[in-house]
């Protein structure tokens, strides 16, 4: 049975010190951010110096996964090490009546943990299939089967969701009480990501129809 976020993820490191009202410590809030945005950034150390890797992530149950080349120096440095993953969605610019109170509506998550390497070939291949079908629903079965050498050339890392927090802001600006009487326009400019119509590869075979599953591609 899955524990609640307040039991497992809220730690002295993950709790918000400022604007604590924006913090969410339940798994539903955290999972909603993870599932809505596949792009993430992973902080780690390489040769004792900080670095950040932008990559794709996907969640399966109580673990979060990412992948890359088996030759990747970054992934080799992450394996067995403590890392910090962040995911952010920008939902709007918040325009207040003073520069001080301008803000952004957003959903974000920060997760701390130790990266584990998936070593079993069949299990690794199953996770890669899950990634493809989560981002491109129905596409895996239409592709050329993945070759053993391709599986070997791919590293899959995972991290248990055991420490972290979501940070959320929505709604209109919050101004100083006296400023509401000022004749200054305030409000929110919504921001969103959008999936556009597919653009075919010029190298496609002549007359090749676009597959139906492309209509199901979405962000998150």
XYZ file of C-alpha atoms in Angstrom:
220
model
C 0.000 0.000 0.000
C 1.402 3.393 -0.992
C 2.197 5.702 1.886
C 1.118 9.327 1.813
C 3.575 12.058 0.911
C 3.444 13.599 4.367
C 4.623 10.270 5.805
C 7.450 9.676 3.340
C 8.506 12.769 1.398
C 8.351 15.780 3.698
C 11.791 16.029 5.261
C 13.878 18.833 6.682
C 15.578 19.096 3.294
C 12.433 19.062 1.160
C 10.088 21.272 3.182
C 9.599 24.839 1.981
C 11.131 27.490 4.236
C 9.489 30.468 2.487
C 6.065 30.709 0.847
C 5.252 27.488 2.638
C 1.594 27.885 1.652
C 2.635 26.941 -1.902
C 4.059 23.611 -0.772
C 2.126 20.402 -1.349
C 3.077 17.246 0.525
C 0.675 14.667 -0.860
C 1.497 12.102 -3.527
C -1.432 13.118 -5.737
C -0.070 16.666 -6.103
C 3.471 15.482 -6.737
C 2.448 12.752 -9.196
C 0.257 15.218 -11.101
C 3.320 17.376 -11.830
C 5.482 14.394 -12.793
C 2.805 13.021 -15.103
C 2.065 16.381 -16.731
C 5.602 17.208 -17.902
C 8.090 14.624 -19.224
C 10.968 17.129 -19.412
C 13.050 17.346 -16.251
C 16.416 18.553 -15.004
C 18.632 16.356 -12.822
C 21.261 17.847 -10.554
C 24.278 15.679 -9.787
C 28.024 15.874 -9.212
C 30.675 14.904 -11.712
C 34.298 14.930 -10.583
C 33.086 16.658 -7.418
C 31.539 19.581 -9.295
C 27.835 20.373 -9.749
C 26.114 19.779 -13.067
C 22.527 19.629 -14.359
C 21.231 17.295 -17.072
C 18.029 18.059 -19.021
C 16.313 14.831 -20.041
C 12.971 13.014 -20.204
C 11.431 11.329 -17.173
C 8.491 9.023 -16.693
C 6.820 7.662 -13.579
C 5.860 4.068 -12.957
C 4.153 3.650 -9.598
C 6.474 4.747 -6.800
C 9.585 5.161 -8.976
C 10.685 7.755 -11.490
C 12.786 6.712 -14.501
C 15.105 8.283 -17.061
C 17.421 6.904 -19.731
C 20.380 7.726 -21.925
C 23.415 6.315 -23.662
C 25.417 3.654 -21.825
C 28.457 5.750 -22.760
C 27.033 8.846 -21.057
C 29.462 10.295 -18.532
C 26.544 11.963 -16.755
C 24.579 8.738 -16.263
C 27.675 6.889 -15.069
C 28.226 9.646 -12.494
C 24.592 9.410 -11.335
C 24.527 5.637 -10.841
C 24.459 4.891 -7.118
C 24.760 8.591 -6.266
C 22.404 11.110 -4.676
C 20.653 13.281 -7.248
C 17.973 15.977 -7.293
C 15.332 16.014 -10.034
C 13.143 19.036 -10.787
C 10.119 19.343 -13.056
C 8.449 22.681 -13.850
C 5.386 23.830 -15.779
C 4.870 27.549 -16.398
C 1.120 28.301 -16.378
C 1.029 32.087 -16.496
C 2.658 35.464 -15.878
C 1.132 37.236 -12.880
C 1.083 41.011 -13.292
C 0.576 42.932 -10.078
C 0.248 46.648 -9.339
C 3.856 46.811 -8.200
C 6.992 45.212 -9.590
C 7.623 43.630 -6.190
C 4.469 41.475 -6.350
C 4.821 40.237 -9.942
C 4.995 36.447 -10.021
C 4.308 33.367 -12.128
C 1.646 30.709 -11.872
C 3.378 27.372 -12.013
C 3.473 23.740 -10.966
C 6.808 22.284 -9.946
C 8.253 19.289 -8.157
C 11.606 18.531 -6.582
C 12.616 14.970 -5.715
C 15.721 13.810 -3.873
C 17.064 10.277 -3.969
C 19.708 7.801 -5.040
C 19.816 6.748 -8.688
C 19.622 3.004 -9.290
C 20.604 1.278 -12.539
C 18.163 -1.184 -14.114
C 20.374 -4.124 -15.061
C 18.013 -6.876 -16.237
C 17.726 -6.690 -20.038
C 14.073 -7.732 -20.260
C 13.060 -5.396 -17.446
C 14.974 -2.525 -19.042
C 13.283 -3.148 -22.385
C 9.863 -3.192 -20.670
C 10.573 0.192 -19.064
C 11.651 1.663 -22.412
C 8.409 0.412 -23.971
C 6.476 2.097 -21.166
C 8.317 5.380 -21.812
C 7.581 5.325 -25.547
C 3.922 4.448 -25.113
C 3.404 7.040 -22.376
C 4.769 9.860 -24.539
C 3.666 8.461 -27.923
C 0.624 6.277 -27.115
C 0.436 3.165 -29.280
C 3.705 3.782 -31.162
C 5.952 1.014 -29.785
C 4.107 -1.831 -31.522
C 4.340 -0.047 -34.897
C 8.144 0.234 -34.768
C 10.948 -2.074 -35.807
C 11.671 -4.333 -32.824
C 14.433 -3.027 -30.583
C 17.680 -4.897 -31.161
C 19.676 -6.429 -28.312
C 22.627 -4.155 -29.090
C 20.350 -1.106 -28.827
C 19.117 -2.260 -25.419
C 22.722 -2.810 -24.328
C 23.670 0.676 -25.550
C 20.929 2.243 -23.405
C 21.132 2.895 -19.675
C 17.932 3.152 -17.628
C 18.132 4.734 -14.182
C 15.394 4.958 -11.616
C 14.824 6.641 -8.267
C 12.265 5.822 -5.590
C 9.854 8.636 -4.781
C 10.681 8.892 -1.096
C 11.702 12.523 -0.482
C 10.530 15.700 -2.150
C 7.796 18.292 -2.507
C 5.540 19.964 -5.024
C 5.312 23.756 -5.221
C 2.191 25.285 -6.745
C 0.884 28.762 -7.477
C -2.347 29.718 -9.221
C -4.775 32.609 -9.289
C -4.544 36.410 -9.519
C -1.851 38.693 -8.106
C -1.688 39.441 -4.402
C -1.001 43.131 -3.879
C -0.538 45.374 -0.869
C -3.987 46.429 0.316
C -3.439 50.126 -0.473
C -2.365 49.325 -4.048
C -5.761 47.912 -5.044
C -7.044 51.501 -5.301
C -4.422 52.411 -7.925
C -5.533 52.762 -11.597
C -3.066 50.086 -12.747
C -4.139 47.032 -14.758
C -3.339 43.765 -13.043
C -4.111 40.159 -13.895
C -2.733 36.941 -15.363
C -1.368 36.201 -18.824
C -1.916 32.441 -19.280
C 0.960 30.410 -20.719
C 0.705 26.883 -22.105
C 2.594 24.315 -24.187
C 0.880 23.010 -27.298
C 1.312 19.977 -29.532
C 1.104 21.006 -33.186
C 0.316 19.005 -36.324
C 2.969 16.385 -37.161
C 5.485 17.299 -39.860
C 6.487 14.295 -42.013
C 10.099 13.318 -42.576
C 11.108 14.198 -46.169
C 12.687 10.717 -46.300
C 9.313 8.976 -45.773
C 8.257 6.552 -48.480
C 5.983 8.212 -51.080
C 2.293 8.075 -50.175
C 2.935 6.866 -46.622
C -0.094 7.783 -44.519
C 0.246 9.337 -41.077
C -0.609 6.692 -38.439
C -3.721 7.220 -36.341
C -1.781 7.017 -33.065
C -0.091 10.372 -33.795
C -3.414 12.055 -33.009
C -3.015 10.813 -29.408
C 0.363 12.409 -28.748
C 0.156 14.831 -25.854
C 2.351 16.588 -23.308
C 2.199 14.498 -20.170
